[in-house]
């Protein structure tokens, strides 16, 4: 039987509320989670919580669950690996497992030509750290990095030097030497001026950019901007790192979002949908001294490795890149139609299943997100007043219609019967 949204009057439900209350006390990194605690049940794009509420998930664990819930071919491999005699996390730098090689080989079938090596690590931020490290190491003299205004690259200290989407992330922490470019068509002029007037190109270790800004607001650069950055970095022999942690792995209908701009970076990062962090480049970009980049569990996260491998295989087998393109176009059309009735939604943007629109203010955005969640649709904010839609790749037209219905009902509700939302309902404030 097809799953449908079903939520009780009060969220979180009592079982979820008890756990969330305890989490709030005990978890040092407690943020603003959705008002639910997941049960072990779900199907497609739907998840059930401990209280029996059923939510439609258009947030996809912040773009990290492309296959949604209970994909049968994913369950088979993860259940199987859990029965192995290996420890669940292997110290991969010392104990090699074949699953590590299997994912390397499969990943490298989808990376751009010339990117023939990858290093697995625990998270997106660590993939970013290691991308930075291999660039610093390559040009030993170069100590300056260049990033973008509004960027998000993670919260570990090195990545944080590049993260600029919200002040709160980096306030009070020390920074690596860094310049920032605007995420606009002026970027290449500013980069050119920095190279001419501020710091010699030989001192610049890398330029890092997201092909589509995520946390910063789902901002899509122009082809001219991306190609301009590539041209200047190439001319000055500065490595260009594309952070594909959120945009990559097929969400935009191509394996890597930078492919939409007809350029090739020198280094790339992936994580989220890949299920494991990865720094990807040509083998010659990586340091050839053992131990310079390494981590006990990097490349040894058993479930992550098999889940990543299976994710790529399923995306290929089920032709999900084409499906994402089709579903993205469909959702955009429905949103544009909705806009004729609700002109308060503006700036509908995105590529395929990485989509967003703006509300007139941050408060209106937060209210729309809160109201949609109350009605059983999980969505997130992006940037100052954006709402992002990042459903799993397996959604159907019915799922898209159900989600759009909730958004429209929520728009009507917040406009016609405005009510206050609690601080805990401002989920949009702490996402990535
Ligand atoms: C573009 C980008 N880079 C890096 C990261 C950091 O990844 P993680 O949260 O796995 O450390 C994120 C997380 O959202 C991201 O969107």
XYZ file of C-alpha atoms and ligand atoms in Angstrom:
448
model
C 0.000 0.000 0.000
C 1.302 3.454 -0.903
C 2.554 5.499 2.028
C 0.901 8.840 2.806
C 1.581 11.732 5.147
C -0.109 11.233 8.501
C 0.717 13.485 11.447
C -0.936 13.955 14.815
C -2.053 17.315 16.197
C 0.922 17.699 18.499
C 4.501 17.401 17.321
C 6.703 15.978 18.599
C 4.547 13.068 19.731
C 5.044 11.892 23.336
C 7.640 9.163 22.648
C 9.702 11.449 20.453
C 9.344 14.343 22.915
C 10.839 12.285 25.746
C 13.922 11.409 23.716
C 14.367 14.916 22.312
C 14.143 16.365 25.820
C 16.946 14.068 27.037
C 19.017 14.742 23.931
C 18.768 18.448 24.571
C 20.295 17.943 28.010
C 23.003 15.471 27.076
C 24.086 16.219 23.518
C 26.814 18.859 23.387
C 26.043 19.664 19.758
C 22.253 19.771 20.053
C 20.785 21.936 17.294
C 17.203 22.420 16.136
C 16.106 19.012 14.971
C 12.801 18.217 13.314
C 10.107 17.419 15.929
C 10.349 13.660 15.592
C 12.490 10.696 16.472
C 12.790 8.241 13.630
C 11.523 4.706 13.980
C 13.101 1.933 11.937
C 10.249 2.099 9.434
C 10.016 4.006 6.203
C 9.420 3.502 2.513
C 10.593 5.485 -0.504
C 10.486 9.151 0.482
C 8.412 8.516 3.634
C 9.609 7.938 7.177
C 7.664 6.940 10.269
C 8.518 8.297 13.694
C 8.284 6.542 17.071
C 4.786 7.934 17.563
C 3.498 6.554 14.270
C 3.542 9.899 12.437
C 4.438 9.588 8.761
C 6.478 12.394 7.151
C 7.345 13.011 3.523
C 11.063 13.767 3.437
C 12.093 16.527 1.029
C 15.248 17.251 3.026
C 16.868 13.837 2.438
C 19.073 14.042 5.518
C 20.511 17.226 4.063
C 21.042 15.673 0.639
C 22.683 12.572 2.027
C 20.018 9.906 1.470
C 19.482 9.824 -2.281
C 17.680 6.487 -2.194
C 15.270 7.368 0.594
C 14.076 4.685 2.978
C 14.146 0.920 2.749
C 15.484 0.596 -0.793
C 15.466 -3.210 -1.171
C 18.796 -3.418 -2.982
C 20.463 -1.233 -0.390
C 19.065 -3.252 2.500
C 20.450 -6.494 1.092
C 24.050 -5.274 0.986
C 24.050 -3.442 4.292
C 22.444 -6.396 6.100
C 24.968 -8.711 4.516
C 28.010 -6.654 5.519
C 26.728 -6.361 9.093
C 26.950 -10.165 9.283
C 30.671 -10.131 8.389
C 33.359 -10.948 10.943
C 35.145 -7.634 10.394
C 34.770 -4.984 13.064
C 32.200 -2.469 11.739
C 34.938 0.104 11.432
C 38.264 -1.141 10.185
C 41.594 0.632 10.715
C 41.967 0.905 6.966
C 45.435 2.458 6.698
C 46.791 -0.767 8.244
C 44.152 -3.409 7.463
C 43.094 -3.365 3.832
C 39.615 -4.638 2.962
C 38.360 -5.377 -0.523
C 35.258 -3.202 -0.009
C 37.595 -0.195 0.050
C 38.964 -1.045 -3.389
C 35.476 -1.866 -4.708
C 34.210 1.620 -3.897
C 37.399 3.267 -5.222
C 36.998 1.470 -8.544
C 33.279 2.240 -8.847
C 33.701 5.887 -7.851
C 36.456 6.369 -10.382
C 34.119 5.213 -13.156
C 32.078 8.382 -12.607
C 34.791 10.952 -11.878
C 35.954 13.341 -14.617
C 38.705 12.112 -16.919
C 42.121 12.389 -15.302
C 40.754 12.209 -11.753
C 42.040 8.730 -11.179
C 42.558 8.513 -7.420
C 40.527 9.131 -4.288
C 41.045 9.166 -0.542
C 38.162 8.152 1.749
C 37.559 9.868 5.039
C 34.811 10.229 7.629
C 32.858 13.330 6.603
C 32.394 16.116 4.101
C 34.411 18.543 6.199
C 37.308 16.094 6.346
C 37.136 15.612 2.583
C 37.495 19.393 2.340
C 40.378 19.450 4.857
C 42.246 16.872 2.847
C 41.602 18.640 -0.427
C 43.173 21.725 1.134
C 46.052 19.712 2.564
C 47.028 18.098 -0.707
C 47.102 21.532 -2.342
C 49.221 23.071 0.441
C 51.561 20.108 0.154
C 51.863 20.335 -3.610
C 53.057 23.939 -3.589
C 54.968 23.987 -0.334
C 55.439 27.769 -0.382
C 51.774 28.555 -0.966
C 49.969 29.342 2.252
C 47.010 31.478 1.159
C 43.646 29.977 0.261
C 40.812 31.608 -1.643
C 37.137 30.974 -1.011
C 33.777 32.648 -1.638
C 31.375 34.845 0.239
C 28.393 32.776 1.415
C 30.303 29.499 1.139
C 29.820 26.466 3.334
C 32.575 23.856 3.467
C 32.168 22.363 6.947
C 32.943 23.122 10.548
C 36.361 21.591 11.235
C 38.899 24.352 11.785
C 40.532 24.352 8.355
C 37.255 24.098 6.437
C 35.792 26.723 8.737
C 38.284 29.270 7.440
C 36.457 28.973 4.116
C 32.942 28.719 5.514
C 31.204 32.075 5.351
C 27.459 31.390 5.133
C 26.652 32.350 8.732
C 28.723 34.407 11.125
C 27.978 32.118 14.049
C 29.928 29.217 12.518
C 33.294 30.941 12.524
C 32.955 33.598 15.217
C 35.674 33.256 17.896
C 37.742 30.671 16.016
C 41.205 31.223 14.508
C 41.424 31.380 10.734
C 43.872 30.199 8.103
C 45.116 32.952 5.744
C 42.288 33.413 3.277
C 40.818 35.786 0.696
C 37.169 35.778 -0.330
C 35.609 36.362 -3.716
C 32.011 37.469 -4.293
C 29.806 34.652 -5.604
C 28.861 36.799 -8.619
C 30.104 37.557 -12.112
C 32.619 39.924 -10.518
C 34.494 36.974 -8.988
C 37.103 36.591 -11.698
C 37.898 40.355 -11.710
C 38.412 40.238 -7.954
C 40.596 37.142 -8.250
C 42.639 38.807 -10.960
C 43.112 41.898 -8.784
C 44.185 39.771 -5.788
C 46.797 38.016 -7.931
C 48.024 41.314 -9.382
C 48.008 43.479 -6.275
C 47.746 41.473 -3.076
C 49.496 38.126 -3.208
C 51.705 36.467 -5.761
C 50.021 33.492 -7.483
C 52.833 31.237 -6.276
C 51.648 31.901 -2.705
C 48.072 30.850 -3.411
C 47.529 27.201 -2.514
C 44.028 26.814 -3.999
C 40.714 28.367 -4.909
C 37.806 26.431 -3.419
C 34.220 26.778 -4.580
C 30.881 25.010 -4.438
C 29.530 24.531 -7.963
C 26.142 25.544 -6.552
C 26.205 27.190 -3.132
C 24.273 25.093 -0.631
C 23.871 26.503 2.838
C 24.580 29.971 1.464
C 21.262 29.989 -0.398
C 21.280 27.569 -3.329
C 22.982 30.173 -5.453
C 23.752 29.107 -8.996
C 26.744 30.804 -10.598
C 26.755 31.770 -14.256
C 28.798 29.733 -16.704
C 30.785 32.883 -17.362
C 31.720 33.178 -13.677
C 32.818 29.557 -13.274
C 34.725 29.555 -16.554
C 36.380 32.862 -15.613
C 37.637 31.388 -12.331
C 38.883 28.291 -14.138
C 40.692 30.405 -16.746
C 42.520 32.538 -14.172
C 43.404 29.628 -11.885
C 44.753 27.681 -14.845
C 46.761 30.620 -16.164
C 48.321 31.140 -12.728
C 48.744 27.442 -11.965
C 46.474 27.647 -8.911
C 44.633 24.381 -8.130
C 40.843 24.722 -8.328
C 38.936 22.621 -5.788
C 35.256 21.957 -6.468
C 33.387 21.075 -3.291
C 30.762 18.624 -4.521
C 29.808 17.420 -1.029
C 26.212 18.636 -1.364
C 25.741 19.197 -5.092
C 27.514 16.122 -6.432
C 26.599 12.472 -6.982
C 23.824 12.968 -9.490
C 21.405 15.298 -7.728
C 21.630 17.811 -10.593
C 21.158 15.224 -13.326
C 24.912 14.969 -13.918
C 27.233 13.074 -11.634
C 29.001 16.325 -10.677
C 27.377 19.747 -10.635
C 30.484 21.457 -12.049
C 29.861 19.559 -15.309
C 27.010 22.009 -15.985
C 29.647 24.709 -16.460
C 31.903 22.795 -18.863
C 35.018 23.023 -16.731
C 37.244 20.508 -15.002
C 38.635 21.154 -11.518
C 41.990 19.881 -10.254
C 40.589 18.481 -7.021
C 37.085 17.549 -5.993
C 35.339 16.559 -2.794
C 32.335 14.306 -2.311
C 30.463 12.952 0.723
C 26.761 13.006 1.686
C 25.117 10.999 -1.143
C 28.321 8.982 -1.514
C 27.863 7.894 2.143
C 31.543 8.490 2.882
C 33.839 11.508 2.546
C 36.142 11.491 -0.480
C 38.913 13.728 -1.727
C 39.321 13.080 -5.445
C 42.092 14.154 -7.846
C 44.724 12.795 -10.183
C 47.111 10.428 -8.418
C 49.908 12.958 -8.994
C 48.086 15.546 -6.830
C 48.323 13.312 -3.754
C 51.450 13.409 -1.563
C 53.605 10.348 -2.095
C 54.766 10.213 1.515
C 52.743 7.681 3.525
C 50.835 9.060 6.471
C 50.604 12.695 5.345
C 46.909 12.194 4.855
C 45.365 9.357 6.781
C 42.861 8.510 9.493
C 42.152 5.374 11.523
C 38.703 4.884 9.973
C 39.220 6.642 6.657
C 38.361 3.989 4.094
C 37.400 1.509 6.764
C 33.768 2.422 7.451
C 32.307 -0.880 6.328
C 28.647 0.004 6.015
C 29.484 3.356 4.431
C 31.714 1.732 1.828
C 29.172 -0.850 0.719
C 26.339 1.678 0.891
C 28.352 4.100 -1.278
C 29.123 1.386 -3.807
C 25.501 0.274 -3.921
C 24.314 3.891 -4.234
C 26.359 4.424 -7.390
C 25.249 1.082 -8.821
C 21.553 1.764 -8.134
C 21.762 5.296 -9.588
C 23.236 3.766 -12.753
C 20.854 0.805 -12.903
C 17.677 2.796 -12.250
C 18.818 5.658 -14.523
C 18.248 8.109 -11.697
C 20.242 10.934 -13.329
C 17.604 11.121 -16.065
C 14.854 10.661 -13.474
C 16.210 13.589 -11.413
C 16.158 15.781 -14.495
C 12.556 14.821 -15.222
C 11.350 15.232 -11.640
C 13.261 18.511 -11.230
C 11.557 19.951 -14.317
C 8.181 18.736 -13.041
C 8.591 20.297 -9.576
C 9.797 23.557 -11.103
C 6.710 23.693 -13.329
C 4.374 23.069 -10.364
C 6.191 25.736 -8.328
C 5.927 28.257 -11.172
C 2.237 27.539 -11.403
C 1.920 27.994 -7.626
C 3.738 31.305 -7.950
C 0.874 32.672 -10.101
C -1.416 32.169 -7.076
C 1.226 33.070 -4.470
C 3.470 35.825 -5.806
C 5.157 35.904 -2.389
C 7.327 33.024 -3.567
C 10.092 34.338 -5.783
C 13.401 33.406 -7.329
C 12.559 29.780 -8.061
C 15.914 28.305 -8.896
C 17.964 25.174 -8.988
C 19.115 22.383 -11.186
C 16.998 19.228 -11.143
C 16.556 17.950 -7.581
C 18.631 20.699 -5.981
C 16.006 23.393 -5.893
C 15.007 26.443 -3.872
C 12.730 29.463 -3.802
C 12.650 32.599 -1.693
C 10.095 33.954 0.735
C 9.717 37.703 1.332
C 11.651 37.603 4.633
C 13.544 35.288 6.934
C 10.601 35.209 9.314
C 8.159 34.239 6.543
C 10.580 31.524 5.426
C 10.924 30.131 8.930
C 7.135 30.123 9.291
C 6.640 28.326 6.000
C 9.172 25.652 6.922
C 7.624 25.218 10.398
C 4.082 25.021 8.992
C 5.109 22.488 6.344
C 6.784 20.324 8.969
C 3.655 20.553 11.145
C 1.752 19.261 8.136
C 4.161 16.383 7.619
C 6.577 17.644 4.954
C 10.238 17.855 5.971
C 11.990 20.764 4.235
C 14.907 23.035 5.122
C 15.931 26.647 4.736
C 18.890 27.899 2.713
C 20.550 31.300 2.950
C 18.697 34.287 4.359
C 15.173 33.621 3.159
C 15.350 30.589 0.879
C 13.497 27.292 1.179
C 15.320 24.329 -0.276
C 13.809 21.228 -1.808
C 16.165 18.282 -1.932
C 14.051 15.148 -2.163
C 15.540 11.698 -2.576
C 16.185 10.639 -6.157
C 13.500 7.948 -6.028
C 10.512 10.304 -5.713
C 7.478 9.810 -7.899
C 5.167 12.421 -9.392
C 2.665 11.575 -6.622
C 5.306 12.341 -3.983
C 6.068 15.657 -5.694
C 2.346 16.514 -5.844
C 1.904 15.642 -2.162
C 4.855 17.878 -1.219
C 3.657 20.785 -3.356
C 0.166 20.483 -1.863
C 1.615 20.853 1.642
C 3.670 23.873 0.610
C 0.638 25.573 -0.914
C -1.583 24.792 2.088
C 1.170 26.117 4.360
C 1.436 29.320 2.320
C -2.303 29.861 2.674
C -2.146 29.089 6.387
C 0.712 31.445 7.243
C -0.791 34.256 5.163
C -4.416 33.935 6.170
C -4.013 32.797 9.772
C -0.577 33.980 10.816
C 0.630 32.525 14.075
C 3.862 32.740 15.970
C 6.369 29.948 15.783
C 8.459 28.851 18.723
C 12.222 29.105 18.767
C 12.419 25.307 18.537
C 10.470 25.425 15.278
C 13.054 27.567 13.510
C 14.600 24.457 11.965
C 15.930 26.555 9.107
C 18.471 28.193 11.379
C 20.730 25.207 11.872
C 21.065 23.208 8.704
C 23.947 22.693 6.305
C 29.346 21.965 0.229
C 29.612 21.314 1.557
N 30.882 21.055 1.913
C 31.177 20.466 3.080
C 30.184 20.111 3.973
C 30.526 19.468 5.270
O 30.113 18.154 5.302
P 29.913 17.388 6.689
O 28.717 17.987 7.337
O 29.740 15.953 6.298
O 31.153 17.602 7.470
C 28.849 20.367 3.637
C 27.777 20.009 4.560
O 26.644 20.343 4.391
C 28.553 20.985 2.398
O 27.296 21.267 2.043
